[in-house]
mmCIF file with all atom_site columns, C-alpha atoms in Angstrom:
data_model
loop_
_atom_site.group_PDB
_atom_site.id
_atom_site.type_symbol
_atom_site.label_atom_id
_atom_site.label_alt_id
_atom_site.label_comp_id
_atom_site.label_asym_id
_atom_site.label_entity_id
_atom_site.label_seq_id
_atom_site.pdbx_PDB_ins_code
_atom_site.Cartn_x
_atom_site.Cartn_y
_atom_site.Cartn_z
_atom_site.occupancy
_atom_site.B_iso_or_equiv
_atom_site.pdbx_formal_charge
_atom_site.auth_seq_id
_atom_site.auth_comp_id
_atom_site.auth_asym_id
_atom_site.auth_atom_id
_atom_site.pdbx_PDB_model_num
ATOM 1   C CA . ASP A 1 1   ? -103.473 -49.037 -4.565  1.00 83.00 ? 1   ASP A CA 1
ATOM 2   C CA . GLU A 1 2   ? -106.982 -48.827 -5.971  1.00 90.00 ? 2   GLU A CA 1
ATOM 3   C CA . THR A 1 3   ? -108.574 -47.283 -2.903  1.00 91.00 ? 3   THR A CA 1
ATOM 4   C CA . THR A 1 4   ? -105.925 -44.385 -2.809  1.00 92.00 ? 4   THR A CA 1
ATOM 5   C CA . MET A 1 5   ? -106.674 -43.854 -6.627  1.00 95.00 ? 5   MET A CA 1
ATOM 6   C CA . ASP A 1 6   ? -110.312 -43.643 -5.990  1.00 95.00 ? 6   ASP A CA 1
ATOM 7   C CA . LYS A 1 7   ? -109.662 -41.099 -3.152  1.00 95.00 ? 7   LYS A CA 1
ATOM 8   C CA . LEU A 1 8   ? -107.464 -38.948 -5.503  1.00 96.00 ? 8   LEU A CA 1
ATOM 9   C CA . LEU A 1 9   ? -110.095 -39.330 -8.346  1.00 97.00 ? 9   LEU A CA 1
ATOM 10  C CA . ASP A 1 10  ? -112.706 -37.942 -6.023  1.00 96.00 ? 10  ASP A CA 1
ATOM 11  C CA . ALA A 1 11  ? -110.614 -35.174 -4.815  1.00 96.00 ? 11  ALA A CA 1
ATOM 12  C CA . CYS A 1 12  ? -109.485 -34.134 -8.304  1.00 97.00 ? 12  CYS A CA 1
ATOM 13  C CA . LYS A 1 13  ? -113.112 -34.240 -9.498  1.00 98.00 ? 13  LYS A CA 1
ATOM 14  C CA . GLU A 1 14  ? -114.211 -32.103 -6.474  1.00 97.00 ? 14  GLU A CA 1
ATOM 15  C CA . PHE A 1 15  ? -111.228 -29.714 -7.174  1.00 97.00 ? 15  PHE A CA 1
ATOM 16  C CA . LEU A 1 16  ? -112.222 -29.556 -10.810 1.00 97.00 ? 16  LEU A CA 1
ATOM 17  C CA . GLY A 1 17  ? -115.947 -29.145 -10.155 1.00 97.00 ? 17  GLY A CA 1
ATOM 18  C CA . ILE A 1 18  ? -116.711 -32.329 -12.053 1.00 97.00 ? 18  ILE A CA 1
ATOM 19  C CA . THR A 1 19  ? -119.985 -33.634 -10.489 1.00 95.00 ? 19  THR A CA 1
ATOM 20  C CA . TRP A 1 20  ? -120.918 -36.261 -12.985 1.00 94.00 ? 20  TRP A CA 1
ATOM 21  C CA . ASN A 1 21  ? -119.484 -39.906 -13.431 1.00 93.00 ? 21  ASN A CA 1
ATOM 22  C CA . ASP A 1 22  ? -118.216 -40.623 -16.849 1.00 95.00 ? 22  ASP A CA 1
ATOM 23  C CA . TYR A 1 23  ? -115.881 -43.528 -17.680 1.00 96.00 ? 23  TYR A CA 1
ATOM 24  C CA . GLY A 1 24  ? -113.769 -41.672 -20.273 1.00 97.00 ? 24  GLY A CA 1
ATOM 25  C CA . THR A 1 25  ? -113.335 -38.594 -17.841 1.00 97.00 ? 25  THR A CA 1
ATOM 26  C CA . ASP A 1 26  ? -112.338 -40.812 -14.923 1.00 97.00 ? 26  ASP A CA 1
ATOM 27  C CA . ASN A 1 27  ? -109.714 -42.837 -16.957 1.00 97.00 ? 27  ASN A CA 1
ATOM 28  C CA . MET A 1 28  ? -108.266 -39.544 -18.362 1.00 98.00 ? 28  MET A CA 1
ATOM 29  C CA . LEU A 1 29  ? -108.031 -38.069 -14.598 1.00 98.00 ? 29  LEU A CA 1
ATOM 30  C CA . LYS A 1 30  ? -106.375 -41.399 -13.436 1.00 98.00 ? 30  LYS A CA 1
ATOM 31  C CA . SER A 1 31  ? -104.034 -41.040 -16.207 1.00 98.00 ? 31  SER A CA 1
ATOM 32  C CA . TYR A 1 32  ? -103.112 -37.620 -15.137 1.00 98.00 ? 32  TYR A CA 1
ATOM 33  C CA . ILE A 1 33  ? -103.010 -38.568 -11.620 1.00 97.00 ? 33  ILE A CA 1
ATOM 34  C CA . ARG A 1 34  ? -100.499 -41.246 -12.142 1.00 96.00 ? 34  ARG A CA 1
ATOM 35  C CA . SER A 1 35  ? -98.543  -38.953 -14.434 1.00 97.00 ? 35  SER A CA 1
ATOM 36  C CA . SER A 1 36  ? -98.449  -36.222 -11.637 1.00 97.00 ? 36  SER A CA 1
ATOM 37  C CA . ALA A 1 37  ? -97.648  -38.703 -8.867  1.00 96.00 ? 37  ALA A CA 1
ATOM 38  C CA . SER A 1 38  ? -94.648  -39.989 -10.768 1.00 96.00 ? 38  SER A CA 1
ATOM 39  C CA . ARG A 1 39  ? -93.389  -36.450 -11.612 1.00 97.00 ? 39  ARG A CA 1
ATOM 40  C CA . LEU A 1 40  ? -93.953  -35.193 -8.152  1.00 97.00 ? 40  LEU A CA 1
ATOM 41  C CA . SER A 1 41  ? -92.051  -38.240 -6.643  1.00 96.00 ? 41  SER A CA 1
ATOM 42  C CA . ALA A 1 42  ? -89.213  -37.664 -8.918  1.00 97.00 ? 42  ALA A CA 1
ATOM 43  C CA . ILE A 1 43  ? -88.874  -34.107 -7.819  1.00 97.00 ? 43  ILE A CA 1
ATOM 44  C CA . TYR A 1 44  ? -89.115  -35.180 -4.065  1.00 97.00 ? 44  TYR A CA 1
ATOM 45  C CA . GLY A 1 45  ? -86.623  -37.968 -4.499  1.00 95.00 ? 45  GLY A CA 1
ATOM 46  C CA . PHE A 1 46  ? -88.836  -40.388 -2.554  1.00 95.00 ? 46  PHE A CA 1
ATOM 47  C CA . ASP A 1 47  ? -92.281  -42.078 -2.928  1.00 92.00 ? 47  ASP A CA 1
ATOM 48  C CA . ILE A 1 48  ? -94.954  -39.799 -1.883  1.00 91.00 ? 48  ILE A CA 1
ATOM 49  C CA . VAL A 1 49  ? -97.800  -40.776 0.427   1.00 89.00 ? 49  VAL A CA 1
ATOM 50  C CA . LEU A 1 50  ? -100.782 -39.549 -1.668  1.00 85.00 ? 50  LEU A CA 1
ATOM 51  C CA . ASP A 1 51  ? -103.421 -40.619 0.864   1.00 84.00 ? 51  ASP A CA 1
ATOM 52  C CA . THR A 1 52  ? -103.196 -37.610 3.225   1.00 83.00 ? 52  THR A CA 1
ATOM 53  C CA . ASP A 1 53  ? -105.720 -39.397 5.770   1.00 84.00 ? 53  ASP A CA 1
ATOM 54  C CA . SER A 1 54  ? -102.721 -41.755 6.303   1.00 81.00 ? 54  SER A CA 1
ATOM 55  C CA . ASP A 1 55  ? -100.630 -41.531 9.632   1.00 83.00 ? 55  ASP A CA 1
ATOM 56  C CA . GLU A 1 56  ? -97.513  -41.778 7.627   1.00 83.00 ? 56  GLU A CA 1
ATOM 57  C CA . ALA A 1 57  ? -98.361  -38.522 5.630   1.00 82.00 ? 57  ALA A CA 1
ATOM 58  C CA . GLY A 1 58  ? -96.055  -35.705 6.286   1.00 88.00 ? 58  GLY A CA 1
ATOM 59  C CA . GLN A 1 59  ? -95.537  -32.042 5.254   1.00 90.00 ? 59  GLN A CA 1
ATOM 60  C CA . ALA A 1 60  ? -94.163  -33.044 1.878   1.00 92.00 ? 60  ALA A CA 1
ATOM 61  C CA . ASP A 1 61  ? -96.977  -35.318 1.378   1.00 93.00 ? 61  ASP A CA 1
ATOM 62  C CA . PHE A 1 62  ? -99.711  -32.720 1.997   1.00 93.00 ? 62  PHE A CA 1
ATOM 63  C CA . LEU A 1 63  ? -97.660  -30.266 -0.335  1.00 95.00 ? 63  LEU A CA 1
ATOM 64  C CA . ALA A 1 64  ? -97.549  -32.953 -2.906  1.00 95.00 ? 64  ALA A CA 1
ATOM 65  C CA . HIS A 1 65  ? -101.307 -33.676 -2.736  1.00 95.00 ? 65  HIS A CA 1
ATOM 66  C CA . GLU A 1 66  ? -101.962 -29.981 -3.403  1.00 96.00 ? 66  GLU A CA 1
ATOM 67  C CA . LEU A 1 67  ? -99.492  -29.854 -6.159  1.00 97.00 ? 67  LEU A CA 1
ATOM 68  C CA . LEU A 1 68  ? -100.996 -32.936 -7.763  1.00 97.00 ? 68  LEU A CA 1
ATOM 69  C CA . LEU A 1 69  ? -104.492 -31.356 -7.807  1.00 97.00 ? 69  LEU A CA 1
ATOM 70  C CA . ASN A 1 70  ? -103.059 -28.341 -9.471  1.00 98.00 ? 70  ASN A CA 1
ATOM 71  C CA . ARG A 1 71  ? -100.950 -30.311 -11.941 1.00 98.00 ? 71  ARG A CA 1
ATOM 72  C CA . VAL A 1 72  ? -104.021 -32.267 -13.008 1.00 98.00 ? 72  VAL A CA 1
ATOM 73  C CA . PHE A 1 73  ? -105.914 -29.045 -13.564 1.00 98.00 ? 73  PHE A CA 1
ATOM 74  C CA . TYR A 1 74  ? -103.184 -27.813 -15.814 1.00 98.00 ? 74  TYR A CA 1
ATOM 75  C CA . MET A 1 75  ? -103.006 -30.981 -17.677 1.00 98.00 ? 75  MET A CA 1
ATOM 76  C CA . ARG A 1 76  ? -106.818 -31.100 -18.332 1.00 97.00 ? 76  ARG A CA 1
ATOM 77  C CA . GLU A 1 77  ? -106.640 -27.524 -19.500 1.00 97.00 ? 77  GLU A CA 1
ATOM 78  C CA . LYS A 1 78  ? -103.642 -28.349 -21.890 1.00 97.00 ? 78  LYS A CA 1
ATOM 79  C CA . ALA A 1 79  ? -101.580 -25.778 -20.053 1.00 97.00 ? 79  ALA A CA 1
ATOM 80  C CA . LEU A 1 80  ? -98.902  -27.989 -18.416 1.00 95.00 ? 80  LEU A CA 1
ATOM 81  C CA . ASP A 1 81  ? -96.149  -25.794 -19.815 1.00 94.00 ? 81  ASP A CA 1
ATOM 82  C CA . ASP A 1 82  ? -97.369  -23.036 -17.397 1.00 97.00 ? 82  ASP A CA 1
ATOM 83  C CA . TYR A 1 83  ? -97.680  -25.335 -14.221 1.00 98.00 ? 83  TYR A CA 1
ATOM 84  C CA . GLU A 1 84  ? -93.820  -25.474 -13.422 1.00 94.00 ? 84  GLU A CA 1
ATOM 85  C CA . THR A 1 85  ? -93.599  -21.734 -13.869 1.00 96.00 ? 85  THR A CA 1
ATOM 86  C CA . ASN A 1 86  ? -96.546  -20.908 -11.867 1.00 98.00 ? 86  ASN A CA 1
ATOM 87  C CA . PHE A 1 87  ? -95.770  -23.404 -9.030  1.00 98.00 ? 87  PHE A CA 1
ATOM 88  C CA . ARG A 1 88  ? -91.812  -23.125 -8.981  1.00 97.00 ? 88  ARG A CA 1
ATOM 89  C CA . GLY A 1 89  ? -91.751  -22.044 -5.380  1.00 97.00 ? 89  GLY A CA 1
ATOM 90  C CA . GLU A 1 90  ? -93.725  -24.942 -4.142  1.00 97.00 ? 90  GLU A CA 1
ATOM 91  C CA . LEU A 1 91  ? -91.887  -27.311 -6.416  1.00 98.00 ? 91  LEU A CA 1
ATOM 92  C CA . LEU A 1 92  ? -88.597  -26.131 -5.097  1.00 97.00 ? 92  LEU A CA 1
ATOM 93  C CA . THR A 1 93  ? -89.913  -26.451 -1.514  1.00 97.00 ? 93  THR A CA 1
ATOM 94  C CA . LEU A 1 94  ? -90.852  -29.948 -2.232  1.00 97.00 ? 94  LEU A CA 1
ATOM 95  C CA . ARG A 1 95  ? -87.390  -30.773 -3.707  1.00 97.00 ? 95  ARG A CA 1
ATOM 96  C CA . ASN A 1 96  ? -85.688  -29.225 -0.733  1.00 97.00 ? 96  ASN A CA 1
ATOM 97  C CA . LEU A 1 97  ? -88.006  -31.220 1.723   1.00 96.00 ? 97  LEU A CA 1
ATOM 98  C CA . GLY A 1 98  ? -86.723  -34.300 -0.201  1.00 96.00 ? 98  GLY A CA 1
ATOM 99  C CA . LYS A 1 99  ? -83.088  -33.128 0.260   1.00 96.00 ? 99  LYS A CA 1
ATOM 100 C CA . VAL A 1 100 ? -83.527  -32.644 3.834   1.00 96.00 ? 100 VAL A CA 1
ATOM 101 C CA . ARG A 1 101 ? -85.154  -36.061 4.214   1.00 93.00 ? 101 ARG A CA 1
ATOM 102 C CA . GLY A 1 102 ? -82.178  -37.698 2.388   1.00 94.00 ? 102 GLY A CA 1
ATOM 103 C CA . TYR A 1 103 ? -79.641  -35.710 4.585   1.00 95.00 ? 103 TYR A CA 1
ATOM 104 C CA . GLU A 1 104 ? -81.469  -36.878 7.698   1.00 93.00 ? 104 GLU A CA 1
ATOM 105 C CA . GLU A 1 105 ? -81.750  -40.585 6.654   1.00 91.00 ? 105 GLU A CA 1
ATOM 106 C CA . ARG A 1 106 ? -77.961  -40.580 5.782   1.00 91.00 ? 106 ARG A CA 1
ATOM 107 C CA . GLU A 1 107 ? -77.227  -39.211 9.289   1.00 91.00 ? 107 GLU A CA 1
ATOM 108 C CA . GLU A 1 108 ? -79.300  -41.829 10.923  1.00 87.00 ? 108 GLU A CA 1
ATOM 109 C CA . GLU A 1 109 ? -77.294  -44.467 8.881   1.00 84.00 ? 109 GLU A CA 1
ATOM 110 C CA . THR A 1 110 ? -73.989  -43.008 10.010  1.00 83.00 ? 110 THR A CA 1
ATOM 111 C CA . GLU A 1 111 ? -75.100  -42.958 13.695  1.00 78.00 ? 111 GLU A CA 1
ATOM 112 C CA . ASP A 1 112 ? -76.421  -46.708 13.444  1.00 74.00 ? 112 ASP A CA 1
ATOM 113 C CA . VAL A 1 113 ? -72.877  -47.731 12.057  1.00 71.00 ? 113 VAL A CA 1
ATOM 114 C CA . ASN A 1 114 ? -70.968  -45.962 14.904  1.00 61.00 ? 114 ASN A CA 1
#
């Protein structure tokens, strides 16, 4: 939603040291945020709660938030090809957290059926 996007935009601008307001820069960063959120959700296998102030945010969501900030940085610097190499361990952790969540949800469904 728009409130979450505004929070993420502010977090990215702070992370990147951007202290000015510029429509073009903001739109570019929003595009990078959407792209990064989509990619990280695909790696995790579930939707990510990007508002880390939410009570629903868990370990994977906090990890994804940090990964998102760094991915936006790499995109802005035109170095996205280095991102997955440099954050391989963290991305694997995110993927594994998603696999664990999927396993736990399947187990719960099995228990509910029995």
